[in-house]
Amino acid sequence: MKVTDEHNKRIAKLTFSSVYPHYKAKVEKKGRTKEELHQVIRWLTGFEDDSLQEFIDSKATFETFFQNAKLNQNAHLIKGVICGYRIEEIDNALTRQVRYLDKLVDELAKGRKMEKILRKEGK
């Protein structure tokens, strides 16, 4: 599926606080914890719990969220399809970063081992 400019604009304006409860519910429903979710988010973005809470409280957009993130150097190893989009084919950097997060949350919810989710070069 091709990502459109409209889709990219919609993603940029979406607030992290509106999506976070869905991430949390998804992983908890499958027996994973909020702490594991935060570990995955921290790996991808570098944000500690207090920073995450600030983004939630301020209703920051995904654009602001990822502008402030220090993306993990191995984020490019996140591949596959999420929400009908092949991650490695997404041209827009912000949309790709949001899909990275979606993919990691999905893998966590599906019971994938944490050492597989938190990718390392050469694995």
mmCIF file of N, CA and C in Angstrom:
data_model
loop_
_atom_site.group_PDB
_atom_site.id
_atom_site.type_symbol
_atom_site.label_atom_id
_atom_site.label_comp_id
_atom_site.label_asym_id
_atom_site.label_seq_id
_atom_site.Cartn_x
_atom_site.Cartn_y
_atom_site.Cartn_z
ATOM 1 N N MET A 1 0.839 -1.169 0.000
ATOM 2 C CA MET A 1 0.000 0.000 0.000
ATOM 3 C C MET A 1 0.892 1.242 0.000
ATOM 4 N N LYS A 2 0.522 2.242 -0.777
ATOM 5 C CA LYS A 2 1.292 3.478 -0.898
ATOM 6 C C LYS A 2 0.825 4.487 0.152
ATOM 7 N N VAL A 3 1.788 5.096 0.839
ATOM 8 C CA VAL A 3 1.484 6.126 1.828
ATOM 9 C C VAL A 3 1.260 7.444 1.092
ATOM 10 N N THR A 4 0.125 8.092 1.371
ATOM 11 C CA THR A 4 -0.207 9.352 0.706
ATOM 12 C C THR A 4 0.217 10.542 1.568
ATOM 13 N N ASP A 5 0.267 11.722 0.938
ATOM 14 C CA ASP A 5 0.582 12.948 1.681
ATOM 15 C C ASP A 5 -0.462 13.203 2.764
ATOM 16 N N GLU A 6 -1.718 12.925 2.452
ATOM 17 C CA GLU A 6 -2.791 13.097 3.447
ATOM 18 C C GLU A 6 -2.560 12.212 4.658
ATOM 19 N N HIS A 7 -2.170 10.974 4.400
ATOM 20 C CA HIS A 7 -1.880 10.028 5.480
ATOM 21 C C HIS A 7 -0.731 10.551 6.340
ATOM 22 N N ASN A 8 0.329 11.043 5.706
ATOM 23 C CA ASN A 8 1.486 11.587 6.432
ATOM 24 C C ASN A 8 1.083 12.777 7.301
ATOM 25 N N LYS A 9 0.233 13.659 6.776
ATOM 26 C CA LYS A 9 -0.224 14.825 7.539
ATOM 27 C C LYS A 9 -1.067 14.397 8.737
ATOM 28 N N ARG A 10 -1.916 13.409 8.530
ATOM 29 C CA ARG A 10 -2.765 12.904 9.610
ATOM 30 C C ARG A 10 -1.912 12.294 10.727
ATOM 31 N N ILE A 11 -0.899 11.531 10.355
ATOM 32 C CA ILE A 11 0.012 10.922 11.331
ATOM 33 C C ILE A 11 0.739 12.013 12.123
ATOM 34 N N ALA A 12 1.224 13.042 11.445
ATOM 35 C CA ALA A 12 1.977 14.120 12.097
ATOM 36 C C ALA A 12 1.138 14.845 13.143
ATOM 37 N N LYS A 13 -0.147 15.009 12.884
ATOM 38 C CA LYS A 13 -1.025 15.752 13.785
ATOM 39 C C LYS A 13 -1.607 14.883 14.907
ATOM 40 N N LEU A 14 -1.517 13.580 14.774
ATOM 41 C CA LEU A 14 -2.018 12.663 15.791
ATOM 42 C C LEU A 14 -1.233 12.859 17.078
ATOM 43 N N THR A 15 -1.917 12.874 18.215
ATOM 44 C CA THR A 15 -1.200 13.063 19.476
ATOM 45 C C THR A 15 -0.774 11.717 20.055
ATOM 46 N N PHE A 16 0.411 11.728 20.657
ATOM 47 C CA PHE A 16 0.919 10.529 21.316
ATOM 48 C C PHE A 16 -0.043 10.109 22.418
ATOM 49 N N SER A 17 -0.602 11.090 23.135
ATOM 50 C CA SER A 17 -1.503 10.776 24.251
ATOM 51 C C SER A 17 -2.788 10.085 23.793
ATOM 52 N N SER A 18 -3.192 10.281 22.547
ATOM 53 C CA SER A 18 -4.404 9.623 22.051
ATOM 54 C C SER A 18 -4.144 8.165 21.659
ATOM 55 N N VAL A 19 -2.898 7.837 21.355
ATOM 56 C CA VAL A 19 -2.549 6.489 20.908
ATOM 57 C C VAL A 19 -1.983 5.640 22.056
ATOM 58 N N TYR A 20 -1.282 6.283 22.980
ATOM 59 C CA TYR A 20 -0.634 5.551 24.075
ATOM 60 C C TYR A 20 -1.590 4.610 24.823
ATOM 61 N N PRO A 21 -2.812 5.054 25.201
ATOM 62 C CA PRO A 21 -3.708 4.117 25.913
ATOM 63 C C PRO A 21 -4.039 2.861 25.096
ATOM 64 N N HIS A 22 -4.070 3.003 23.774
ATOM 65 C CA HIS A 22 -4.326 1.844 22.901
ATOM 66 C C HIS A 22 -3.136 0.891 22.908
ATOM 67 N N TYR A 23 -1.930 1.454 22.873
ATOM 68 C CA TYR A 23 -0.723 0.621 22.977
ATOM 69 C C TYR A 23 -0.747 -0.157 24.289
ATOM 70 N N LYS A 24 -1.009 0.565 25.378
ATOM 71 C CA LYS A 24 -0.999 -0.037 26.713
ATOM 72 C C LYS A 24 -2.054 -1.137 26.825
ATOM 73 N N ALA A 25 -3.259 -0.847 26.367
ATOM 74 C CA ALA A 25 -4.342 -1.838 26.429
ATOM 75 C C ALA A 25 -4.014 -3.066 25.587
ATOM 76 N N LYS A 26 -3.434 -2.840 24.431
ATOM 77 C CA LYS A 26 -3.101 -3.944 23.530
ATOM 78 C C LYS A 26 -2.105 -4.902 24.166
ATOM 79 N N VAL A 27 -1.046 -4.371 24.764
ATOM 80 C CA VAL A 27 -0.033 -5.255 25.343
ATOM 81 C C VAL A 27 -0.522 -5.897 26.637
ATOM 82 N N GLU A 28 -1.272 -5.144 27.445
ATOM 83 C CA GLU A 28 -1.764 -5.703 28.714
ATOM 84 C C GLU A 28 -2.798 -6.796 28.476
ATOM 85 N N LYS A 29 -3.604 -6.631 27.428
ATOM 86 C CA LYS A 29 -4.607 -7.650 27.086
ATOM 87 C C LYS A 29 -3.929 -8.978 26.743
ATOM 88 N N LYS A 30 -2.711 -8.898 26.252
ATOM 89 C CA LYS A 30 -1.965 -10.095 25.858
ATOM 90 C C LYS A 30 -0.982 -10.552 26.933
ATOM 91 N N GLY A 31 -1.114 -9.990 28.155
ATOM 92 C CA GLY A 31 -0.300 -10.455 29.263
ATOM 93 C C GLY A 31 1.053 -9.783 29.416
ATOM 94 N N ARG A 32 1.309 -8.748 28.646
ATOM 95 C CA ARG A 32 2.560 -8.001 28.798
ATOM 96 C C ARG A 32 2.299 -6.817 29.727
ATOM 97 N N THR A 33 3.357 -6.141 30.158
ATOM 98 C CA THR A 33 3.201 -5.091 31.162
ATOM 99 C C THR A 33 3.478 -3.700 30.600
ATOM 100 N N LYS A 34 3.007 -2.704 31.363
ATOM 101 C CA LYS A 34 3.287 -1.304 31.037
ATOM 102 C C LYS A 34 4.800 -1.081 31.048
ATOM 103 N N GLU A 35 5.504 -1.726 31.975
ATOM 104 C CA GLU A 35 6.953 -1.586 32.070
ATOM 105 C C GLU A 35 7.635 -2.106 30.802
ATOM 106 N N GLU A 36 7.143 -3.213 30.268
ATOM 107 C CA GLU A 36 7.702 -3.745 29.015
ATOM 108 C C GLU A 36 7.415 -2.789 27.857
ATOM 109 N N LEU A 37 6.219 -2.226 27.837
ATOM 110 C CA LEU A 37 5.870 -1.242 26.810
ATOM 111 C C LEU A 37 6.834 -0.060 26.891
ATOM 112 N N HIS A 38 7.077 0.431 28.100
ATOM 113 C CA HIS A 38 7.980 1.567 28.273
ATOM 114 C C HIS A 38 9.407 1.196 27.883
ATOM 115 N N GLN A 39 9.800 -0.046 28.131
ATOM 116 C CA GLN A 39 11.136 -0.499 27.732
ATOM 117 C C GLN A 39 11.287 -0.434 26.207
ATOM 118 N N VAL A 40 10.257 -0.850 25.490
ATOM 119 C CA VAL A 40 10.265 -0.823 24.025
ATOM 120 C C VAL A 40 10.306 0.624 23.524
ATOM 121 N N ILE A 41 9.491 1.482 24.120
ATOM 122 C CA ILE A 41 9.471 2.893 23.714
ATOM 123 C C ILE A 41 10.821 3.542 24.012
ATOM 124 N N ARG A 42 11.392 3.229 25.172
ATOM 125 C CA ARG A 42 12.700 3.776 25.561
ATOM 126 C C ARG A 42 13.786 3.326 24.581
ATOM 127 N N TRP A 43 13.743 2.054 24.181
ATOM 128 C CA TRP A 43 14.732 1.548 23.229
ATOM 129 C C TRP A 43 14.660 2.330 21.915
ATOM 130 N N LEU A 44 13.440 2.568 21.432
ATOM 131 C CA LEU A 44 13.276 3.246 20.148
ATOM 132 C C LEU A 44 13.598 4.742 20.231
ATOM 133 N N THR A 45 13.139 5.396 21.303
ATOM 134 C CA THR A 45 13.173 6.864 21.346
ATOM 135 C C THR A 45 14.186 7.466 22.317
ATOM 136 N N GLY A 46 14.612 6.683 23.304
ATOM 137 C CA GLY A 46 15.493 7.209 24.341
ATOM 138 C C GLY A 46 14.744 7.872 25.484
ATOM 139 N N PHE A 47 13.416 7.934 25.430
ATOM 140 C CA PHE A 47 12.624 8.613 26.456
ATOM 141 C C PHE A 47 12.449 7.753 27.702
ATOM 142 N N GLU A 48 12.710 8.352 28.853
ATOM 143 C CA GLU A 48 12.440 7.720 30.147
ATOM 144 C C GLU A 48 10.963 7.951 30.495
ATOM 145 N N ASP A 49 10.508 7.297 31.563
ATOM 146 C CA ASP A 49 9.098 7.374 31.955
ATOM 147 C C ASP A 49 8.613 8.806 32.172
ATOM 148 N N ASP A 50 9.421 9.648 32.821
ATOM 149 C CA ASP A 50 8.987 11.023 33.093
ATOM 150 C C ASP A 50 8.801 11.816 31.800
ATOM 151 N N SER A 51 9.655 11.587 30.822
ATOM 152 C CA SER A 51 9.510 12.258 29.519
ATOM 153 C C SER A 51 8.248 11.789 28.812
ATOM 154 N N LEU A 52 7.988 10.480 28.865
ATOM 155 C CA LEU A 52 6.761 9.953 28.254
ATOM 156 C C LEU A 52 5.543 10.623 28.863
ATOM 157 N N GLN A 53 5.539 10.745 30.194
ATOM 158 C CA GLN A 53 4.397 11.357 30.871
ATOM 159 C C GLN A 53 4.230 12.815 30.455
ATOM 160 N N GLU A 54 5.338 13.521 30.256
ATOM 161 C CA GLU A 54 5.264 14.911 29.799
ATOM 162 C C GLU A 54 4.621 15.002 28.409
ATOM 163 N N PHE A 55 4.987 14.089 27.510
ATOM 164 C CA PHE A 55 4.384 14.082 26.170
ATOM 165 C C PHE A 55 2.895 13.775 26.245
ATOM 166 N N ILE A 56 2.527 12.883 27.147
ATOM 167 C CA ILE A 56 1.107 12.545 27.324
ATOM 168 C C ILE A 56 0.363 13.751 27.886
ATOM 169 N N ASP A 57 0.894 14.345 28.957
ATOM 170 C CA ASP A 57 0.232 15.480 29.614
ATOM 171 C C ASP A 57 0.104 16.691 28.695
ATOM 172 N N SER A 58 1.108 16.931 27.870
ATOM 173 C CA SER A 58 1.094 18.109 26.994
ATOM 174 C C SER A 58 0.337 17.860 25.686
ATOM 175 N N LYS A 59 -0.145 16.632 25.512
ATOM 176 C CA LYS A 59 -0.856 16.256 24.276
ATOM 177 C C LYS A 59 -0.006 16.558 23.034
ATOM 178 N N ALA A 60 1.263 16.197 23.113
ATOM 179 C CA ALA A 60 2.204 16.419 22.014
ATOM 180 C C ALA A 60 1.835 15.559 20.810
ATOM 181 N N THR A 61 2.030 16.131 19.638
ATOM 182 C CA THR A 61 1.799 15.378 18.410
ATOM 183 C C THR A 61 2.933 14.387 18.199
ATOM 184 N N PHE A 62 2.684 13.404 17.330
ATOM 185 C CA PHE A 62 3.760 12.480 16.980
ATOM 186 C C PHE A 62 4.917 13.238 16.338
ATOM 187 N N GLU A 63 4.613 14.314 15.628
ATOM 188 C CA GLU A 63 5.678 15.116 15.021
ATOM 189 C C GLU A 63 6.612 15.661 16.106
ATOM 190 N N THR A 64 6.056 16.246 17.152
ATOM 191 C CA THR A 64 6.847 16.772 18.269
ATOM 192 C C THR A 64 7.547 15.643 19.012
ATOM 193 N N PHE A 65 6.829 14.561 19.242
ATOM 194 C CA PHE A 65 7.359 13.404 19.951
ATOM 195 C C PHE A 65 8.635 12.901 19.287
ATOM 196 N N PHE A 66 8.572 12.667 17.982
ATOM 197 C CA PHE A 66 9.738 12.118 17.287
ATOM 198 C C PHE A 66 10.811 13.167 16.986
ATOM 199 N N GLN A 67 10.447 14.456 16.924
ATOM 200 C CA GLN A 67 11.464 15.496 16.781
ATOM 201 C C GLN A 67 12.372 15.528 18.008
ATOM 202 N N ASN A 68 11.821 15.186 19.155
ATOM 203 C CA ASN A 68 12.574 15.199 20.409
ATOM 204 C C ASN A 68 13.235 13.862 20.728
ATOM 205 N N ALA A 69 12.904 12.840 19.962
ATOM 206 C CA ALA A 69 13.446 11.502 20.222
ATOM 207 C C ALA A 69 14.873 11.380 19.706
ATOM 208 N N LYS A 70 15.635 10.536 20.372
ATOM 209 C CA LYS A 70 16.956 10.149 19.881
ATOM 210 C C LYS A 70 16.771 8.705 19.388
ATOM 211 N N LEU A 71 16.414 8.579 18.117
ATOM 212 C CA LEU A 71 16.065 7.277 17.557
ATOM 213 C C LEU A 71 17.221 6.285 17.696
ATOM 214 N N ASN A 72 16.902 5.092 18.124
ATOM 215 C CA ASN A 72 17.905 4.044 18.287
ATOM 216 C C ASN A 72 18.615 3.804 16.959
ATOM 217 N N GLN A 73 19.941 3.639 17.021
ATOM 218 C CA GLN A 73 20.729 3.440 15.805
ATOM 219 C C GLN A 73 20.339 2.169 15.060
ATOM 220 N N ASN A 74 19.666 1.231 15.729
ATOM 221 C CA ASN A 74 19.253 -0.010 15.073
ATOM 222 C C ASN A 74 17.788 -0.002 14.652
ATOM 223 N N ALA A 75 17.139 1.151 14.726
ATOM 224 C CA ALA A 75 15.727 1.233 14.337
ATOM 225 C C ALA A 75 15.524 0.792 12.884
ATOM 226 N N HIS A 76 16.521 1.017 12.043
ATOM 227 C CA HIS A 76 16.406 0.630 10.629
ATOM 228 C C HIS A 76 16.246 -0.890 10.457
ATOM 229 N N LEU A 77 16.537 -1.643 11.509
ATOM 230 C CA LEU A 77 16.386 -3.103 11.437
ATOM 231 C C LEU A 77 14.934 -3.551 11.612
ATOM 232 N N ILE A 78 14.048 -2.611 11.956
ATOM 233 C CA ILE A 78 12.620 -2.927 12.091
ATOM 234 C C ILE A 78 12.032 -2.976 10.697
ATOM 235 N N LYS A 79 11.592 -4.147 10.324
ATOM 236 C CA LYS A 79 11.059 -4.353 8.972
ATOM 237 C C LYS A 79 9.746 -5.111 9.067
ATOM 238 N N GLY A 80 9.048 -5.175 7.951
ATOM 239 C CA GLY A 80 7.813 -5.936 7.908
ATOM 240 C C GLY A 80 6.621 -5.057 7.607
ATOM 241 N N VAL A 81 5.448 -5.644 7.756
ATOM 242 C CA VAL A 81 4.206 -4.958 7.431
ATOM 243 C C VAL A 81 3.461 -4.636 8.716
ATOM 244 N N ILE A 82 2.991 -3.403 8.804
ATOM 245 C CA ILE A 82 2.161 -2.981 9.927
ATOM 246 C C ILE A 82 1.072 -2.061 9.382
ATOM 247 N N CYS A 83 -0.145 -2.318 9.766
ATOM 248 C CA CYS A 83 -1.296 -1.526 9.306
ATOM 249 C C CYS A 83 -1.374 -1.490 7.776
ATOM 250 N N GLY A 84 -0.936 -2.554 7.131
ATOM 251 C CA GLY A 84 -1.012 -2.644 5.683
ATOM 252 C C GLY A 84 0.140 -1.988 4.942
ATOM 253 N N TYR A 85 1.102 -1.435 5.670
ATOM 254 C CA TYR A 85 2.232 -0.739 5.045
ATOM 255 C C TYR A 85 3.523 -1.492 5.312
ATOM 256 N N ARG A 86 4.338 -1.666 4.272
ATOM 257 C CA ARG A 86 5.663 -2.263 4.444
ATOM 258 C C ARG A 86 6.581 -1.145 4.938
ATOM 259 N N ILE A 87 7.073 -1.286 6.153
ATOM 260 C CA ILE A 87 7.831 -0.229 6.829
ATOM 261 C C ILE A 87 9.011 0.264 5.999
ATOM 262 N N GLU A 88 9.770 -0.670 5.445
ATOM 263 C CA GLU A 88 10.982 -0.274 4.728
ATOM 264 C C GLU A 88 10.694 0.463 3.422
ATOM 265 N N GLU A 89 9.430 0.512 3.003
ATOM 266 C CA GLU A 89 9.061 1.228 1.775
ATOM 267 C C GLU A 89 8.447 2.595 2.049
ATOM 268 N N ILE A 90 8.318 2.971 3.317
ATOM 269 C CA ILE A 90 7.724 4.267 3.663
ATOM 270 C C ILE A 90 8.786 5.352 3.509
ATOM 271 N N ASP A 91 8.507 6.317 2.627
ATOM 272 C CA ASP A 91 9.463 7.391 2.325
ATOM 273 C C ASP A 91 9.493 8.476 3.398
ATOM 274 N N ASN A 92 8.339 8.811 3.954
ATOM 275 C CA ASN A 92 8.250 9.882 4.936
ATOM 276 C C ASN A 92 8.852 9.420 6.264
ATOM 277 N N ALA A 93 9.867 10.136 6.746
ATOM 278 C CA ALA A 93 10.603 9.723 7.949
ATOM 279 C C ALA A 93 9.700 9.630 9.179
ATOM 280 N N LEU A 94 8.842 10.616 9.386
ATOM 281 C CA LEU A 94 7.969 10.608 10.559
ATOM 282 C C LEU A 94 7.000 9.429 10.516
ATOM 283 N N THR A 95 6.365 9.220 9.392
ATOM 284 C CA THR A 95 5.425 8.102 9.263
ATOM 285 C C THR A 95 6.151 6.784 9.492
ATOM 286 N N ARG A 96 7.350 6.653 8.974
ATOM 287 C CA ARG A 96 8.144 5.432 9.178
ATOM 288 C C ARG A 96 8.453 5.241 10.668
ATOM 289 N N GLN A 97 8.806 6.315 11.359
ATOM 290 C CA GLN A 97 9.120 6.222 12.783
ATOM 291 C C GLN A 97 7.893 5.817 13.604
ATOM 292 N N VAL A 98 6.739 6.365 13.272
ATOM 293 C CA VAL A 98 5.504 5.978 13.966
ATOM 294 C C VAL A 98 5.214 4.508 13.704
ATOM 295 N N ARG A 99 5.425 4.053 12.487
ATOM 296 C CA ARG A 99 5.198 2.639 12.158
ATOM 297 C C ARG A 99 6.224 1.736 12.833
ATOM 298 N N TYR A 100 7.443 2.235 13.054
ATOM 299 C CA TYR A 100 8.419 1.481 13.847
ATOM 300 C C TYR A 100 7.820 1.199 15.228
ATOM 301 N N LEU A 101 7.298 2.244 15.850
ATOM 302 C CA LEU A 101 6.716 2.099 17.180
ATOM 303 C C LEU A 101 5.524 1.149 17.146
ATOM 304 N N ASP A 102 4.658 1.305 16.153
ATOM 305 C CA ASP A 102 3.510 0.400 16.012
ATOM 306 C C ASP A 102 3.972 -1.053 15.902
ATOM 307 N N LYS A 103 4.999 -1.282 15.118
ATOM 308 C CA LYS A 103 5.515 -2.642 14.896
ATOM 309 C C LYS A 103 6.080 -3.228 16.189
ATOM 310 N N LEU A 104 6.831 -2.425 16.938
ATOM 311 C CA LEU A 104 7.397 -2.906 18.193
ATOM 312 C C LEU A 104 6.299 -3.260 19.195
ATOM 313 N N VAL A 105 5.279 -2.413 19.287
ATOM 314 C CA VAL A 105 4.152 -2.680 20.185
ATOM 315 C C VAL A 105 3.432 -3.951 19.749
ATOM 316 N N ASP A 106 3.244 -4.111 18.457
ATOM 317 C CA ASP A 106 2.592 -5.303 17.916
ATOM 318 C C ASP A 106 3.386 -6.567 18.272
ATOM 319 N N GLU A 107 4.697 -6.506 18.101
ATOM 320 C CA GLU A 107 5.541 -7.663 18.426
ATOM 321 C C GLU A 107 5.487 -7.984 19.919
ATOM 322 N N LEU A 108 5.466 -6.955 20.755
ATOM 323 C CA LEU A 108 5.358 -7.149 22.198
ATOM 324 C C LEU A 108 4.040 -7.847 22.531
ATOM 325 N N ALA A 109 2.955 -7.360 21.940
ATOM 326 C CA ALA A 109 1.637 -7.940 22.187
ATOM 327 C C ALA A 109 1.544 -9.379 21.683
ATOM 328 N N LYS A 110 2.278 -9.701 20.635
ATOM 329 C CA LYS A 110 2.235 -11.055 20.078
ATOM 330 C C LYS A 110 3.122 -12.035 20.844
ATOM 331 N N GLY A 111 3.793 -11.533 21.899
ATOM 332 C CA GLY A 111 4.577 -12.415 22.744
ATOM 333 C C GLY A 111 6.006 -12.642 22.303
ATOM 334 N N ARG A 112 6.472 -11.844 21.373
ATOM 335 C CA ARG A 112 7.861 -11.989 20.924
ATOM 336 C C ARG A 112 8.810 -11.686 22.087
ATOM 337 N N LYS A 113 9.915 -12.385 22.141
ATOM 338 C CA LYS A 113 10.884 -12.175 23.217
ATOM 339 C C LYS A 113 11.504 -10.787 23.103
ATOM 340 N N MET A 114 11.731 -10.181 24.269
ATOM 341 C CA MET A 114 12.237 -8.812 24.316
ATOM 342 C C MET A 114 13.571 -8.677 23.588
ATOM 343 N N GLU A 115 14.445 -9.670 23.696
ATOM 344 C CA GLU A 115 15.746 -9.559 23.019
ATOM 345 C C GLU A 115 15.603 -9.569 21.496
ATOM 346 N N LYS A 116 14.513 -10.123 20.988
ATOM 347 C CA LYS A 116 14.247 -10.077 19.536
ATOM 348 C C LYS A 116 13.637 -8.731 19.140
ATOM 349 N N ILE A 117 12.777 -8.198 20.012
ATOM 350 C CA ILE A 117 12.135 -6.911 19.732
ATOM 351 C C ILE A 117 13.174 -5.798 19.709
ATOM 352 N N LEU A 118 14.069 -5.818 20.694
ATOM 353 C CA LEU A 118 15.111 -4.784 20.809
ATOM 354 C C LEU A 118 16.292 -5.205 19.945
ATOM 355 N N ARG A 119 16.167 -4.917 18.688
ATOM 356 C CA ARG A 119 17.105 -5.392 17.677
ATOM 357 C C ARG A 119 18.535 -4.949 17.904
ATOM 358 N N LYS A 120 19.432 -5.854 17.544
ATOM 359 C CA LYS A 120 20.866 -5.551 17.597
ATOM 360 C C LYS A 120 21.430 -5.809 16.207
ATOM 361 N N GLU A 121 22.403 -5.016 15.838
ATOM 362 C CA GLU A 121 23.073 -5.180 14.527
ATOM 363 C C GLU A 121 23.644 -6.590 14.434
ATOM 364 N N GLY A 122 23.491 -7.198 13.275
ATOM 365 C CA GLY A 122 24.073 -8.519 13.037
ATOM 366 C C GLY A 122 23.222 -9.674 13.500
ATOM 367 N N LYS A 123 22.036 -9.390 14.015
ATOM 368 C CA LYS A 123 21.147 -10.479 14.490
ATOM 369 C C LYS A 123 20.093 -10.758 13.471
#
